[in-house]
C-alpha cells in the first residue's frame, strides 16, 4: 500500500471514493463529502492535502491533512468536526499508516497528529517507540434496542421526577410545549436563524462564538444541513413553548445512526429546562420510529449526558514521530509541564 498526496482542490474528484469508504463504516455521516466540502470552503486554508492510501487501485484509507507548525502535520480538525478527517476500511494499522504518511507528506516532517479518533472505527494501538496515543474525551451514546417505555423506566429517579415537575409547571402556567422536526431544505435557513437567536442570547453570544446566518459558522451549518436535508438525512428539532422557540437540536444521520451535532436553548427558561423536555419528546419519537440503531452525542460527557446514556467510550489522539528520541523528548517536556501545572495553584 502506498500514499498518494494531492492538493485539496482535487478532493471533489475523489469525493465518491471517499464517501464509499465512509459509508462502509456506518455512524459518521459528518465524514462524508456533503459535510466536509462546506467545512473546507468556510474553514479551510486551501493548503490542506488530500491523502489516499491505495493498493492496486483499491482505497484502504484517506485523510485530509493540514500543516501544524514548520515540521509537522495533523488531520483537518475544525471545532465543528466531531472526529478528525481520517477514515479507513477497518483493516489498516494506525501505527504503520501514520508513519508512512509522515514520510510521504511534503517538507521536513518530524511529527504527524491524527486527532479525535473513534476506537469503534480505528482500534487504539499500544504506544511504542514511534507512536503515542492520548485520551481526548469520553463520549456517550444511546442504543435504540428497546421500547421507549423500557428505556425511560431505566432512567434515573431525578430525571423522571424533574421532567414531570417541569411539565406540571408549564401546565399550571397554561404553556403548551410542542416539538417540530424540520427536514426540508427550504426551511433550513429560517431554522438556522432561530438557532442563532438562541445562542446569541446566551453565553456564546457574549463570547462571540454563537451561530448566526451571516457569520462563518452560520454559512457552514446552513449549507451543510441543506446538503443533508436534500438527501433526506437532516433533522432540525425545534421546541416551542406556545409560539416561542425555546430549544433546538441540529442533527444529521446515515441509515443507522443519528448524530446530535449542536444543542441550544433559551436560558431565560432555565428553570423548566426546555432542552430536557425536548430531548424526552425527541427520544420518544426516535424509539417509537425505530429507524436508527443508536443516537450519538460525539461531545465530552457532561453530567446531563449521564442522565440519558449509560455507555461511553474514549476518543483519542495519536502522534507519530520520525525518531524515537524525539518522542522521548516530547514525553519528558509534557511531564514537566504537567508537574508545573499541578503546583501552580499552590504557588499563587
Coordinates of C-alpha atoms in Angstrom, one line a residue:
X1 CA 0.0 0.0 0.0
X2 CA 1.2 3.5 -0.8
X3 CA 0.0 7.0 0.0
X4 CA -0.8 9.5 -2.8
X5 CA -0.6 13.1 -1.8
X6 CA -2.8 15.5 -3.7
X7 CA -3.7 19.2 -3.3
X8 CA -7.1 19.7 -1.6
X9 CA -8.6 21.2 -4.7
X10 CA -8.6 17.6 -6.0
X11 CA -11.0 16.5 -3.3
X12 CA -14.2 16.8 -5.4
X13 CA -12.6 14.5 -7.9
X14 CA -12.2 11.8 -5.3
X15 CA -15.3 12.5 -3.2
X16 CA -17.2 9.4 -4.4
X17 CA -14.4 7.1 -3.4
X18 CA -14.0 8.9 -0.1
X19 CA -17.7 8.6 0.6
X20 CA -17.7 4.8 -0.3
X21 CA -15.0 4.4 2.4
X22 CA -17.1 6.3 4.9
X23 CA -20.4 4.6 4.1
X24 CA -18.8 1.2 4.6
X25 CA -18.2 2.2 8.2
X26 CA -21.6 3.4 9.4
X27 CA -22.0 6.0 12.2
X28 CA -20.0 9.0 10.9
X29 CA -22.1 11.0 8.5
X30 CA -20.1 14.1 9.3
X31 CA -17.1 12.5 7.5
X32 CA -19.0 12.4 4.2
X33 CA -18.2 14.9 1.5
X34 CA -21.5 16.7 1.8
X35 CA -20.3 17.8 5.3
X36 CA -16.6 18.2 4.5
X37 CA -16.9 20.2 1.3
X38 CA -18.7 23.2 3.0
X39 CA -16.4 22.8 6.0
X40 CA -13.3 23.1 3.8
X41 CA -14.9 26.0 1.9
X42 CA -15.6 28.0 5.1
X43 CA -12.8 26.9 7.5
X44 CA -10.1 25.5 5.3
X45 CA -7.0 27.4 4.3
X46 CA -6.7 25.9 0.8
X47 CA -3.3 24.5 1.7
X48 CA -4.6 21.2 3.0
X49 CA -3.6 17.9 1.4
X50 CA -5.8 15.0 0.4
X51 CA -4.0 11.8 1.2
X52 CA -5.1 8.4 -0.3
X53 CA -3.7 5.0 0.8
X54 CA -4.1 2.7 -2.1
X55 CA -3.2 -0.8 -3.2
X56 CA -3.8 -1.8 -6.8
X57 CA -6.4 0.9 -7.2
X58 CA -8.3 -0.1 -4.1
X59 CA -8.7 2.7 -1.5
X60 CA -7.9 1.5 2.1
X61 CA -7.6 4.8 3.9
X62 CA -8.0 8.5 3.3
X63 CA -7.2 11.7 5.2
X64 CA -7.2 15.4 4.9
X65 CA -4.1 16.8 6.5
X66 CA -3.0 20.4 7.3
X67 CA 0.3 21.9 8.4
X68 CA 1.0 22.0 12.1
X69 CA 3.9 24.4 12.6
X70 CA 7.0 24.2 10.3
X71 CA 7.8 20.5 10.9
X72 CA 4.5 18.7 11.4
X73 CA 1.1 17.8 10.0
X74 CA -2.2 17.0 11.6
X75 CA -5.6 16.0 10.5
X76 CA -8.0 18.7 9.4
X77 CA -9.9 19.4 12.6
X78 CA -12.1 22.5 12.9
X79 CA -14.2 22.5 16.0
X80 CA -17.4 21.7 14.0
X81 CA -16.0 18.3 13.0
X82 CA -16.5 15.7 15.8
X83 CA -13.7 13.4 14.6
X84 CA -10.5 14.0 12.6
X85 CA -10.7 13.8 8.8
X86 CA -9.3 10.3 8.8
X87 CA -11.1 7.2 7.6
X88 CA -10.0 3.6 6.9
X89 CA -11.6 0.3 5.8
X90 CA -11.0 -1.1 9.3
X91 CA -8.0 -3.2 8.2
X92 CA -5.4 -0.5 8.3
X93 CA -2.8 -0.4 11.1
X94 CA -2.7 3.1 12.6
X95 CA 1.0 2.9 13.5
X96 CA 2.3 1.9 10.1
X97 CA -0.2 4.1 8.2
X98 CA 0.6 7.3 10.1
X99 CA 4.4 6.6 10.0
X100 CA 4.3 6.0 6.2
X101 CA 2.2 9.2 5.7
X102 CA 4.7 11.2 7.8
X103 CA 7.4 10.2 5.3
X104 CA 5.3 10.9 2.2
X105 CA 4.0 14.4 3.1
X106 CA 6.0 17.3 1.6
X107 CA 8.7 19.1 3.6
X108 CA 10.9 18.1 6.6
X109 CA 8.4 16.5 8.9
X110 CA 9.1 15.4 12.5
X111 CA 5.6 14.6 13.8
X112 CA 2.2 13.8 12.5
X113 CA -1.0 14.0 14.5
X114 CA -4.2 12.1 13.9
X115 CA -6.8 13.8 16.1
X116 CA -10.1 12.7 17.7
X117 CA -10.1 9.0 16.7
X118 CA -13.1 6.8 17.5
X119 CA -11.9 3.4 18.8
X120 CA -15.0 1.9 17.3
X121 CA -13.6 2.8 13.9
X122 CA -9.9 2.6 14.5
X123 CA -8.5 0.2 17.1
X124 CA -6.3 2.1 19.6
X125 CA -2.8 0.7 19.2
X126 CA -0.3 0.3 22.1
X127 CA 2.2 3.0 22.4
X128 CA 5.6 2.2 21.0
X129 CA 8.9 4.0 20.4
X130 CA 7.5 5.9 17.4
X131 CA 3.8 6.4 18.3
X132 CA 2.0 7.9 21.3
X133 CA -1.7 7.9 22.0
X134 CA -3.6 10.2 24.4
X135 CA -7.1 10.3 25.8
X136 CA -9.2 13.1 24.3
X137 CA -12.7 12.9 25.7
X138 CA -15.2 10.3 26.8
X139 CA -18.3 10.4 24.6
X140 CA -21.7 8.9 25.2
X141 CA -24.3 7.2 23.0
X142 CA -27.8 5.6 23.4
X143 CA -28.7 2.3 21.8
X144 CA -32.3 2.1 20.4
X145 CA -32.8 -1.5 21.2
X146 CA -36.0 -1.5 23.3
X147 CA -39.3 0.3 23.7
X148 CA -39.2 3.9 24.9
X149 CA -41.1 2.8 28.0
X150 CA -38.4 0.4 28.9
X151 CA -35.7 3.0 28.2
X152 CA -37.5 5.6 30.2
X153 CA -38.0 3.2 33.1
X154 CA -34.2 2.7 33.2
X155 CA -33.5 6.4 33.6
X156 CA -32.6 7.8 37.0
X157 CA -35.2 8.9 39.5
X158 CA -34.2 12.6 39.4
X159 CA -34.6 12.9 35.6
X160 CA -38.1 11.3 35.7
X161 CA -39.2 13.5 38.6
X162 CA -37.8 16.7 37.2
X163 CA -39.4 16.3 33.8
X164 CA -42.7 15.5 35.4
X165 CA -42.4 18.6 37.7
X166 CA -41.4 20.8 34.7
X167 CA -44.3 19.7 32.6
X168 CA -46.7 20.2 35.5
X169 CA -45.3 23.7 36.0
X170 CA -45.9 24.6 32.3
X171 CA -49.4 23.2 32.5
X172 CA -50.1 25.3 35.6
X173 CA -49.0 28.4 33.6
X174 CA -51.1 27.3 30.6
X175 CA -48.0 27.0 28.4
X176 CA -48.2 24.4 25.7
X177 CA -44.9 22.7 24.7
X178 CA -44.6 21.1 21.3
X179 CA -41.8 19.6 19.2
X180 CA -41.2 20.1 15.5
X181 CA -38.8 18.2 13.2
X182 CA -37.6 20.1 10.2
X183 CA -36.3 18.0 7.3
X184 CA -36.9 20.2 4.2
X185 CA -34.0 22.1 2.5
X186 CA -36.1 25.3 2.0
X187 CA -36.7 25.6 5.8
X188 CA -33.1 25.3 6.9
X189 CA -32.2 29.0 6.6
X190 CA -35.0 30.1 8.9
X191 CA -34.2 27.3 11.3
X192 CA -30.5 28.4 11.5
X193 CA -31.7 32.0 12.1
X194 CA -33.8 30.7 15.0
X195 CA -30.9 28.6 16.3
X196 CA -28.6 31.7 16.1
X197 CA -31.0 33.7 18.2
X198 CA -30.9 31.1 20.9
X199 CA -27.1 31.0 21.0
X200 CA -26.7 34.8 20.7
X201 CA -28.9 35.4 23.7
X202 CA -26.7 33.2 25.9
X203 CA -23.1 32.9 26.9
X204 CA -22.0 32.0 23.3
X205 CA -23.3 35.4 22.2
X206 CA -21.3 37.1 25.0
X207 CA -18.0 35.5 23.9
X208 CA -18.6 35.8 20.2
X209 CA -18.9 32.1 19.3
X210 CA -22.7 32.0 18.6
X211 CA -24.0 30.8 15.2
X212 CA -25.6 33.5 13.0
X213 CA -26.7 33.3 9.4
X214 CA -24.2 35.9 8.4
X215 CA -21.1 34.6 10.1
X216 CA -18.8 31.7 9.1
X217 CA -20.5 29.1 11.4
X218 CA -23.9 30.1 10.1
X219 CA -22.8 29.8 6.5
X220 CA -21.4 26.4 7.1
X221 CA -24.3 24.9 9.1
X222 CA -26.8 26.3 6.6
X223 CA -25.0 24.8 3.5
X224 CA -24.2 21.5 5.2
X225 CA -27.7 21.0 6.6
X226 CA -29.2 21.9 3.2
X227 CA -27.0 19.3 1.7
X228 CA -28.1 16.6 4.1
X229 CA -31.8 17.6 4.0
X230 CA -31.8 17.4 0.2
X231 CA -30.9 13.7 0.7
X232 CA -33.5 13.3 3.5
X233 CA -30.8 13.0 6.1
X234 CA -31.0 16.1 8.3
X235 CA -33.3 16.7 11.3
X236 CA -33.6 20.0 13.0
X237 CA -35.6 19.7 16.1
X238 CA -37.3 22.9 17.2
X239 CA -39.1 23.0 20.6
X240 CA -41.8 25.6 21.3
X241 CA -43.5 27.0 24.3
X242 CA -46.7 28.3 22.7
X243 CA -45.4 30.5 19.9
X244 CA -41.8 30.9 21.2
X245 CA -38.8 28.7 20.2
X246 CA -37.1 27.7 23.4
X247 CA -34.7 24.9 22.4
X248 CA -33.2 23.3 19.2
X249 CA -31.1 20.4 18.1
X250 CA -29.1 20.2 14.8
X251 CA -28.8 16.6 13.7
X252 CA -27.7 14.6 10.7
X253 CA -27.8 10.8 10.1
X254 CA -26.9 7.9 7.9
X255 CA -29.0 4.7 7.7
X256 CA -28.3 3.5 11.2
X257 CA -27.1 6.4 13.4
X258 CA -28.5 9.8 14.3
X259 CA -25.8 12.3 15.4
X260 CA -26.8 15.3 17.5
X261 CA -24.3 18.0 16.4
X262 CA -25.4 21.0 18.4
X263 CA -27.9 21.9 21.0
X264 CA -29.1 25.4 22.1
X265 CA -31.9 26.6 24.5
X266 CA -33.4 29.8 25.8
X267 CA -31.5 30.5 29.1
X268 CA -34.4 32.6 30.3
X269 CA -36.4 29.4 30.7
X270 CA -33.7 27.6 32.6
X271 CA -36.0 26.8 35.5
X272 CA -38.1 24.5 33.3
X273 CA -35.2 23.1 31.3
X274 CA -36.6 23.2 27.7
X275 CA -33.7 21.2 26.3
X276 CA -34.5 18.3 28.7
X277 CA -38.2 18.3 27.7
X278 CA -37.2 18.5 24.0
X279 CA -34.9 15.5 24.5
X280 CA -37.6 13.5 26.2
X281 CA -40.1 14.1 23.3
X282 CA -37.3 13.6 20.7
X283 CA -36.2 10.3 22.1
X284 CA -39.7 9.0 22.5
X285 CA -40.2 9.6 18.8
X286 CA -36.9 8.0 17.8
X287 CA -37.6 4.9 20.0
X288 CA -41.1 4.6 18.5
X289 CA -39.9 5.2 15.0
X290 CA -37.0 2.6 15.2
X291 CA -35.4 3.9 12.1
X292 CA -31.9 4.1 13.8
X293 CA -29.9 1.7 15.8
X294 CA -28.3 4.4 18.1
X295 CA -28.1 8.1 18.9
X296 CA -24.6 9.6 19.2
X297 CA -23.6 12.8 21.1
X298 CA -19.9 13.0 20.0
X299 CA -19.1 15.5 22.7
X300 CA -17.4 15.4 26.0
X301 CA -19.6 13.5 28.5
X302 CA -21.2 16.0 30.8
X303 CA -23.4 15.4 33.9
X304 CA -26.5 15.8 31.8
X305 CA -25.4 13.2 29.3
X306 CA -25.2 10.6 32.1
X307 CA -29.0 11.1 32.7
X308 CA -29.7 9.9 29.2
X309 CA -26.9 7.5 28.4
X310 CA -25.3 4.7 30.4
X311 CA -22.5 3.9 27.9
X312 CA -19.4 5.8 26.9
X313 CA -16.1 5.3 25.1
X314 CA -12.9 7.3 24.9
X315 CA -12.0 9.2 21.8
X316 CA -8.2 9.5 21.5
X317 CA -5.4 11.3 19.7
X318 CA -2.4 9.6 18.1
X319 CA 1.0 11.2 17.3
X320 CA 3.6 9.6 15.1
X321 CA 7.3 10.6 15.4
X322 CA 10.1 10.4 12.9
X323 CA 12.6 9.4 15.6
X324 CA 12.3 7.6 18.9
X325 CA 14.4 10.2 20.7
X326 CA 12.0 12.9 19.6
X327 CA 9.1 11.1 21.2
X328 CA 11.1 10.6 24.4
X329 CA 11.9 14.3 24.5
X330 CA 8.3 15.3 23.8
X331 CA 7.2 13.0 26.7
X332 CA 9.7 14.5 29.1
X333 CA 8.6 18.0 28.3
X334 CA 4.9 17.0 28.7
X335 CA 5.7 15.5 32.1
X336 CA 7.5 18.7 33.2
X337 CA 4.6 20.8 32.1
X338 CA 2.1 18.6 33.9
X339 CA 4.2 19.0 37.2
X340 CA 4.3 22.8 36.8
X341 CA 0.5 22.9 36.1
X342 CA -0.2 20.8 39.2
X343 CA 1.8 23.1 41.6
X344 CA 0.8 26.4 40.0
X345 CA -2.3 26.9 42.3
X346 CA -0.2 26.3 45.4
X347 CA 2.3 28.9 44.4
X348 CA -0.3 31.5 43.7

